[in-house]
Short mmCIF file of C-alpha atoms and ligand atoms in Angstrom, two decimals:
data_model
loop_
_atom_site.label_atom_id
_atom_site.label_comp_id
_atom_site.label_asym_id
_atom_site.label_seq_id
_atom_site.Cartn_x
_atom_site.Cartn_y
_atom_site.Cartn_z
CA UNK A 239 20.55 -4.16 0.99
CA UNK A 240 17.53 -6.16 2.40
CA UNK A 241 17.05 -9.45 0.72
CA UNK A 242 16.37 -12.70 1.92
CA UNK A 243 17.20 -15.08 -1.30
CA UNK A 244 14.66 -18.05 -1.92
CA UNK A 245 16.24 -21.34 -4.08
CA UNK A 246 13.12 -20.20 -6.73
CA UNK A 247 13.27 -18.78 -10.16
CA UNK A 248 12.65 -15.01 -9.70
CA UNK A 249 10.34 -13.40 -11.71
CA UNK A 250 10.34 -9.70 -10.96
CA UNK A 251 12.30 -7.38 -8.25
CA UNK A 252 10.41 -3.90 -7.14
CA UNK A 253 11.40 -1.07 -4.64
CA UNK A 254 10.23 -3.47 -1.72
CA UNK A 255 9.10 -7.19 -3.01
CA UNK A 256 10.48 -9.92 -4.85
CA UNK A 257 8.51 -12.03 -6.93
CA UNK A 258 9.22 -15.48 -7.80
CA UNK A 259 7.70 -18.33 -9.76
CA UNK A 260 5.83 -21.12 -7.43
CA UNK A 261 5.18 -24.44 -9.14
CA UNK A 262 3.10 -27.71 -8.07
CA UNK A 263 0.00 -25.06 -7.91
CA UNK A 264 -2.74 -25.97 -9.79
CA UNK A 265 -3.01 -22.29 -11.05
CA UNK A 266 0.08 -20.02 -11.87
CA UNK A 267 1.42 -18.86 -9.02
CA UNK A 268 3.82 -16.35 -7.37
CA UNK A 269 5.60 -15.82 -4.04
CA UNK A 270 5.30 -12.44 -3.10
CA UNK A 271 7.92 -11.57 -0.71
CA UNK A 272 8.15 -8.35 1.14
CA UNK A 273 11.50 -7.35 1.91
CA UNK A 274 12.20 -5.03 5.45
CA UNK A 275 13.56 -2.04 2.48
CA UNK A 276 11.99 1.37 2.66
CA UNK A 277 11.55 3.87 -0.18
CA UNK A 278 10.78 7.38 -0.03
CA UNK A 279 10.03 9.84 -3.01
CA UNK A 280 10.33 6.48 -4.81
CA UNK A 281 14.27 5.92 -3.72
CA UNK A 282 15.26 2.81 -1.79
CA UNK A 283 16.89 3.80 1.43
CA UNK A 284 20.15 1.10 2.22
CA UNK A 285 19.06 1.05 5.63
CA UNK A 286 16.46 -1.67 6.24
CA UNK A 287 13.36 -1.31 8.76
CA UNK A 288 13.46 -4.82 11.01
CA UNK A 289 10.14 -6.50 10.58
CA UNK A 290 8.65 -3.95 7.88
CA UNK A 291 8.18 -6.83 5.56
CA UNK A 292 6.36 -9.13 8.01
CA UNK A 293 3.83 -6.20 9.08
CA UNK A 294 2.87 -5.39 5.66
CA UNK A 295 2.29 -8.83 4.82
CA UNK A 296 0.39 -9.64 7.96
CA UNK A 297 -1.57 -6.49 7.50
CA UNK A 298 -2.33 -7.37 3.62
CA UNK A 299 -3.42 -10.53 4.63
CA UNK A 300 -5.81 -9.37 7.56
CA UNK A 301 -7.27 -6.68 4.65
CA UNK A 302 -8.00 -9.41 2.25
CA UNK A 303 -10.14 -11.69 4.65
CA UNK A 304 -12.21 -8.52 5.69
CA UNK A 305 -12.86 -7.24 1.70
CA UNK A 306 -13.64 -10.77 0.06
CA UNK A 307 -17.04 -10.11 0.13
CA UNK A 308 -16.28 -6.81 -2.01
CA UNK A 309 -13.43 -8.23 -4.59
CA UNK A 310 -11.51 -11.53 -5.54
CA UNK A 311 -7.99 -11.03 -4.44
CA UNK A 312 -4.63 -12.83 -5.38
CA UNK A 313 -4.16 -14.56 -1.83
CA UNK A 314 -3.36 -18.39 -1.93
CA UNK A 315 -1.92 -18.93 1.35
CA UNK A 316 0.31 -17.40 3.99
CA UNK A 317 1.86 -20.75 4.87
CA UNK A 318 1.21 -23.31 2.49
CA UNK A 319 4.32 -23.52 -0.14
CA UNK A 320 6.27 -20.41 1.63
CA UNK A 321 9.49 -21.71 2.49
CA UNK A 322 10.77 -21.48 5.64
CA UNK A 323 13.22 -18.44 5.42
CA UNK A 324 10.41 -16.04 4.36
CA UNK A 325 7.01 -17.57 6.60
CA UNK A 326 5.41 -14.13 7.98
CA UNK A 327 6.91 -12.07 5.24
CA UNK A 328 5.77 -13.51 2.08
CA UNK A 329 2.51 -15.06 0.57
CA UNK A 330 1.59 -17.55 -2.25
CA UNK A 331 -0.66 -16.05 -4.57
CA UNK A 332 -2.31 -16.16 -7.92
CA UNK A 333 -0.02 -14.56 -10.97
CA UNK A 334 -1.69 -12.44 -12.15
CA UNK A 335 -2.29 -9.58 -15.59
CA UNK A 336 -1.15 -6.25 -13.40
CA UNK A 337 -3.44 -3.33 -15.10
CA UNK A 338 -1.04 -0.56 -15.54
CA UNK A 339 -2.84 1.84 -13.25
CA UNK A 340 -2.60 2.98 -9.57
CA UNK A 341 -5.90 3.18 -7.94
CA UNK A 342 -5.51 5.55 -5.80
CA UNK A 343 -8.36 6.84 -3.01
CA UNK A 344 -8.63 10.23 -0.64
CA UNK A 345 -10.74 10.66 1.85
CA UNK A 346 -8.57 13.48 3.82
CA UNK A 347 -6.85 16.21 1.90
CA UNK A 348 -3.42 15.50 2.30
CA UNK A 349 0.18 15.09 0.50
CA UNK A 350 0.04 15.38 -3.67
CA UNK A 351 -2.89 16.16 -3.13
CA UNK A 352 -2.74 19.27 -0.41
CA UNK A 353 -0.30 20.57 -3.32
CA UNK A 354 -2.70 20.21 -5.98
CA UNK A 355 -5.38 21.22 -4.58
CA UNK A 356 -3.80 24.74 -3.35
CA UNK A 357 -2.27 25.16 -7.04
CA UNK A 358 -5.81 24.20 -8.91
CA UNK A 359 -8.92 24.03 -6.69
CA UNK A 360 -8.77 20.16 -7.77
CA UNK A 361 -7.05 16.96 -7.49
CA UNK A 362 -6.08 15.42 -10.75
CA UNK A 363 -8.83 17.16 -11.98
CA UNK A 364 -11.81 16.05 -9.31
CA UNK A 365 -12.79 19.78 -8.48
CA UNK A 366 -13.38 19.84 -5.00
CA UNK A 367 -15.46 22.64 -2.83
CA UNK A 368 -13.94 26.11 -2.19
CA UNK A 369 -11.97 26.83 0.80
CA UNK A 370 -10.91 23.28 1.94
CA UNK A 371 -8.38 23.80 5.03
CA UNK A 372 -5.02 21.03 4.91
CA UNK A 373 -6.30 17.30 6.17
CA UNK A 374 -9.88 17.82 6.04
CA UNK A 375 -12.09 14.98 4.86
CA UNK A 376 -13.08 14.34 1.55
CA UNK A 377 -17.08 13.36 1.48
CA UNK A 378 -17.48 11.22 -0.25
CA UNK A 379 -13.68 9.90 -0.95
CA UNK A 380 -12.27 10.68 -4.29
CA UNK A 381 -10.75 8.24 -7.07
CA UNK A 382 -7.27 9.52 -8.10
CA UNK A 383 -6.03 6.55 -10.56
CA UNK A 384 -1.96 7.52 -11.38
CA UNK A 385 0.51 5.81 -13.86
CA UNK A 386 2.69 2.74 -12.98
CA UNK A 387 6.00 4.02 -13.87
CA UNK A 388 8.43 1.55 -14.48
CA UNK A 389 10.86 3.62 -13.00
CA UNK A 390 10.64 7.10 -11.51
CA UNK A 391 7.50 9.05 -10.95
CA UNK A 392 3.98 7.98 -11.00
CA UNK A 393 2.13 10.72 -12.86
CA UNK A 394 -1.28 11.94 -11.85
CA UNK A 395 -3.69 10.74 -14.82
CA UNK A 396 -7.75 11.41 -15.12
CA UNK A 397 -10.20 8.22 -15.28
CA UNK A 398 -10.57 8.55 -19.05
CA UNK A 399 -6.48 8.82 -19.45
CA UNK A 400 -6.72 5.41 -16.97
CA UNK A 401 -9.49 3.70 -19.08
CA UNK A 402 -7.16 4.05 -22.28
CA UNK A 403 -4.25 2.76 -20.47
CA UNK A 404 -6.19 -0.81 -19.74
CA UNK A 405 -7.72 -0.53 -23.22
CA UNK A 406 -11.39 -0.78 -21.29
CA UNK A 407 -13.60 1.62 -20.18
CA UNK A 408 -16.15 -0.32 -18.70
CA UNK A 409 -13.49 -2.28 -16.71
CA UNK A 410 -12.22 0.99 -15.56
CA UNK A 411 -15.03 2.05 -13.90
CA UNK A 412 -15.47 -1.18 -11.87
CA UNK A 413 -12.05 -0.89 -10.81
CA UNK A 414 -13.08 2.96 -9.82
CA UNK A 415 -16.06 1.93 -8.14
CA UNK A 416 -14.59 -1.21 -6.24
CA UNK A 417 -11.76 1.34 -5.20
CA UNK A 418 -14.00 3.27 -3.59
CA UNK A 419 -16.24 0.67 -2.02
CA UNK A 420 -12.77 -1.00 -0.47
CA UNK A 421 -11.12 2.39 0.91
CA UNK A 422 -14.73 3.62 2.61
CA UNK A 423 -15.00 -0.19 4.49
CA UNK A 424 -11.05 0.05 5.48
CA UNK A 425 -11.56 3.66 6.53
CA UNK A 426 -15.01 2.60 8.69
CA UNK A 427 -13.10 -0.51 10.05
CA UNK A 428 -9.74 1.40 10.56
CA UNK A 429 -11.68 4.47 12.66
CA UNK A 430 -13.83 2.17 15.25
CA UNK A 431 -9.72 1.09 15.46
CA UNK A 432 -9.26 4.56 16.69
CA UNK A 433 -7.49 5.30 13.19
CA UNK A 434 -8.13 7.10 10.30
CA UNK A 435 -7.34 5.85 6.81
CA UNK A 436 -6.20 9.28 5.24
CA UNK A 437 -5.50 7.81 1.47
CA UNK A 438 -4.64 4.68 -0.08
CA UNK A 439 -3.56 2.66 -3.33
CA UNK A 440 -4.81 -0.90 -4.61
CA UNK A 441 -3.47 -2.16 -7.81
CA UNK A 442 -5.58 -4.92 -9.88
CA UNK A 443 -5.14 -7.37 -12.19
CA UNK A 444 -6.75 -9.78 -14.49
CA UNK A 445 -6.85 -13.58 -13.91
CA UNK A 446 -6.56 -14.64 -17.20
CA UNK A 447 -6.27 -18.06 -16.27
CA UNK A 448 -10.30 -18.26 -15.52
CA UNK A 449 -12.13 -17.78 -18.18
CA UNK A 450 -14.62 -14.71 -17.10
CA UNK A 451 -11.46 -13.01 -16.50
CA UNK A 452 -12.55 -11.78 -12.84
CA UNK A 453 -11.00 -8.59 -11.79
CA UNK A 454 -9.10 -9.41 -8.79
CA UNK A 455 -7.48 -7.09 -6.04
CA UNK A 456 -3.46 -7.80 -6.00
CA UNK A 457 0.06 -6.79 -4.73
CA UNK A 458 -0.22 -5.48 -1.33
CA UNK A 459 -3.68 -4.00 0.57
CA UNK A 460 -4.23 -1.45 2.74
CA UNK A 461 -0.66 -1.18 4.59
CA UNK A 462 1.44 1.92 5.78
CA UNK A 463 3.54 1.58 2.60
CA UNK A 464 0.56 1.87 0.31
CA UNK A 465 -2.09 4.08 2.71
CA UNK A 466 -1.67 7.18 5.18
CA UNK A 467 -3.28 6.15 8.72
CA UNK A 468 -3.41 9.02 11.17
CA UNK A 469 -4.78 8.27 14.84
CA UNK A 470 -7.69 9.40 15.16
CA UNK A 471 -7.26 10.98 18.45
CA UNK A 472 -4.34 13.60 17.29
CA UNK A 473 -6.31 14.82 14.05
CA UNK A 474 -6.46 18.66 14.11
CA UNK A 475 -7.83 20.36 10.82
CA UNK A 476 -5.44 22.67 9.11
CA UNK A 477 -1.99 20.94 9.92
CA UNK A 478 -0.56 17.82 8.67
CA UNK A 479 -1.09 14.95 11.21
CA UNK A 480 0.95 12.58 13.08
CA UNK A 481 1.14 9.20 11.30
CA UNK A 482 1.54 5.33 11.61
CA UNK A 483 3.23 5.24 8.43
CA UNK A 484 6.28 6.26 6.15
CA UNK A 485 5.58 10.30 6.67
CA UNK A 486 7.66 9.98 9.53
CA UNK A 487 10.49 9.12 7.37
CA UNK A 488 9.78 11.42 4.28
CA UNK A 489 9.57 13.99 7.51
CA UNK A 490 12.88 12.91 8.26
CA UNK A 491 14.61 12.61 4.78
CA UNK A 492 12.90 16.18 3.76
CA UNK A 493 14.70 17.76 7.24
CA UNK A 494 17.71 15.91 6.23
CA UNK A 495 18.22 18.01 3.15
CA UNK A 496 18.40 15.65 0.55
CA UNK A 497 17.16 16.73 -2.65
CA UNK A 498 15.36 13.48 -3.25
CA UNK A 499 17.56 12.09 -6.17
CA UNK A 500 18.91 8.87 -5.86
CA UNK A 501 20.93 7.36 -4.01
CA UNK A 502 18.73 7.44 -0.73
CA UNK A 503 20.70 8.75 2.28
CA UNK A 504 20.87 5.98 5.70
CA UNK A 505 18.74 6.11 7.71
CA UNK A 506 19.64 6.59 11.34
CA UNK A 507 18.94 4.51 14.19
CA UNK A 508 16.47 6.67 16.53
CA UNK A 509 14.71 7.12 13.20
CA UNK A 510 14.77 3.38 12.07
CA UNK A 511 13.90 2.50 15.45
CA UNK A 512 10.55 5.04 15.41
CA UNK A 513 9.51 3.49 12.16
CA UNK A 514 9.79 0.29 13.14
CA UNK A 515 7.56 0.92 15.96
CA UNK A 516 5.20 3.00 14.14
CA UNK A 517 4.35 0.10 11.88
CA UNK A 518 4.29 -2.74 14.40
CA UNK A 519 1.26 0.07 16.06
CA UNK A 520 -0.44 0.11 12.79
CA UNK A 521 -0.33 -3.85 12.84
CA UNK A 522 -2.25 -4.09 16.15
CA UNK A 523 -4.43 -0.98 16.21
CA UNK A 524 -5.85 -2.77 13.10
CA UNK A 525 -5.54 -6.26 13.43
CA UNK A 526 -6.70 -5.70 16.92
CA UNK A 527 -3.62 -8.36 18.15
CA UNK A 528 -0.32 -8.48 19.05
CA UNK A 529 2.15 -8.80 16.15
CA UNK A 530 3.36 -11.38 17.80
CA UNK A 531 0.15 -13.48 16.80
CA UNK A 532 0.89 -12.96 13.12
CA UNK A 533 4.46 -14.21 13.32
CA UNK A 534 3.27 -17.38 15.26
CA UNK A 535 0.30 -18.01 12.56
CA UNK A 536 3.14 -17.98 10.33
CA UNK A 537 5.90 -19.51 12.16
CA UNK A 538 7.09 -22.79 10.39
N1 ADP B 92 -0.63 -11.32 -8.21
C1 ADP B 92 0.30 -10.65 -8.88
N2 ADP B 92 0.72 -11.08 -10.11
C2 ADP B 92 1.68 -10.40 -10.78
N3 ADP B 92 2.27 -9.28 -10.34
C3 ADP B 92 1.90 -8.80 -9.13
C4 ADP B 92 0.89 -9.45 -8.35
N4 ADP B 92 0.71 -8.73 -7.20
C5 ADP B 92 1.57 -7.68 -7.27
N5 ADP B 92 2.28 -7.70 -8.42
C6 ADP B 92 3.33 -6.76 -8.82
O1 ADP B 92 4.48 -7.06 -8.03
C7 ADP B 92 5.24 -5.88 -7.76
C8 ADP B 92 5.39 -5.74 -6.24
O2 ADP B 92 6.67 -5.33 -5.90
P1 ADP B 92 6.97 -3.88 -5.27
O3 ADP B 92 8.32 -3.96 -4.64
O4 ADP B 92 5.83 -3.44 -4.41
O5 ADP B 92 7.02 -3.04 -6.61
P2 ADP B 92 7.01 -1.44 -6.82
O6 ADP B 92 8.42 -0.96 -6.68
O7 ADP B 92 6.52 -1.33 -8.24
O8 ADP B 92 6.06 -0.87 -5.81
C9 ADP B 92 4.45 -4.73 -8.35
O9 ADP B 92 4.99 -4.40 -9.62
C10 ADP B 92 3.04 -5.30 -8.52
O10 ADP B 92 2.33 -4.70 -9.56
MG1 MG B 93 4.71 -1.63 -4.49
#
């Protein structure tokens, strides 16, 4: 599989990023590094995506110089501390107090929540207007927070089940409200892009090293792995849309006929190939540059 080992103490391993423990910061401090490994229906694939890791880091880090006016966020630096076997793919940032929530967003009536929708009228229990046909926009966007499952499935949970898993309601809300206020500035930025940010996820933490404890936007912002971007120009109400992002893969996974329990099936080339491009696309529609410029910024 897809790693790329770093002479560091490692702190944590997910379904995509390693996390290890930077010293000689004057704060605690991670590296974050994003591997090129792909999961669908929360399964690692064995087949990695070349350059996957570099565009969602590139991507993240684009995302969190255009919301710091709306939230703190864990960046440190892209170059400063990253050794040189991971510059473009990984990122010094702050360690930080994960809350054990997924903020998700919707703006477009898609995926999980297509499904729940048809079954129930709502989405984890937002009810939603009558008659809504598959993809259409939500007005305003909705706040769908899920578990973080350790392992497996995250679970659809309502804002008061989310509030009692961080132990604060008041915090809660904030994190509902920034949510919102990040996905409907991404979605405005992403469509004068010619793209439209279907859904996404942020995950927050606490920086318990500063003493007002500022909430403060983490992990990884606003990339194909975490959102669904559709261009704008082949949206068509009623259907499910062509994407920049990992639905080409589920797509392909789904048609393969595997039932979705692990071990993920390999991935074949023409397929690893359209991915690849798919995400380097999402890179410059949104960054508005070559890829190209993000591996230079970065080169060592
Ligand atoms: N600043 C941070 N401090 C501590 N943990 C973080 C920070 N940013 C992200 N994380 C955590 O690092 C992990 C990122 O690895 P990833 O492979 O994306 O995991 P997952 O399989 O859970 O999606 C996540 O568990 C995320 O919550
Ligand atoms: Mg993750």
């Amino acid at each position: 599989m897809s790693t790329t080992t770093v002479d560091l103490p490692l702190v944590a391993s997910g379904k995509v990023r390693e996390l290890y423990e930077l010293s000689g910061s004057p704060q605690p401090a991670l590296l974050m590094v994003a591997s090129d490994r792909i999961s669908t229906y929360d399964a690692v694939h064995p087949t990695p995506i070349p350059d996957k890791g570099k565009v969602l880091t590139g991507l993240s880090v684009f995302w969190f110089a255009h919301t710091a006016h709306i939230v703190a966020n864990h960046l440190i630096s892209a170059t400063e501390g990253v050794p040189d076997a991971v510059r473009g793919r990984a990122l010094a940032v702050k360690r930080l107090e994960m809350l054990p929530v997924e903020c998700v967003v919707r703006g477009y009536l898609t995926g999980s929540g297509w499904k729940d929708y048809q079954a129930s009228g709502s989405v984890s229990g937002v009810a939603l207007p009558a008659g809504l046909r598959e993809s259409a926009r939500l007005d305003p966007p909705i706040f769908t927070p899920s578990t973080k499952a350790t392992s497996g499935h995250d679970e659809a949970i309502s804002i008061e089940q989310a509030a009692e898993l961080v132990g604060d309601s008041d915090l809660m809300h904030q994190v509902a409200e920034v949510s919102i206020a990040l996905y409907s500035f991404a979605a405005a930025h992403a469509l004068e892009r010619g793209v439209i940010l279907a859904d996404t996820k942020f995950e927050f933490g606490i920086d318990t090293n500063d003493p007002s404890r500022p909430l403060v936007l983490g992990d990884e912002v606003l990339t194909p792995d975490s959102s669904r971007y559709w261009p704008a120009d082949g949206y068509e109400l009623g259907r499910s849309q062509p994407s920049l992002d990992k639905q080409y893969v589920r797509d392909w996974a789904t048609a393969s006929g595997w039932d979705r329990m692990p071990p993920a099936p390999a991935i074949p080339d023409e397929v690893v190939e359209g991915t690849r491009e798919r995400y380097i696309d999402a890179y410059e529609r949104i960054a508005g540059e070559p890829f190209s410029a993000w591996l230079t910024r970065t080169s060592a």
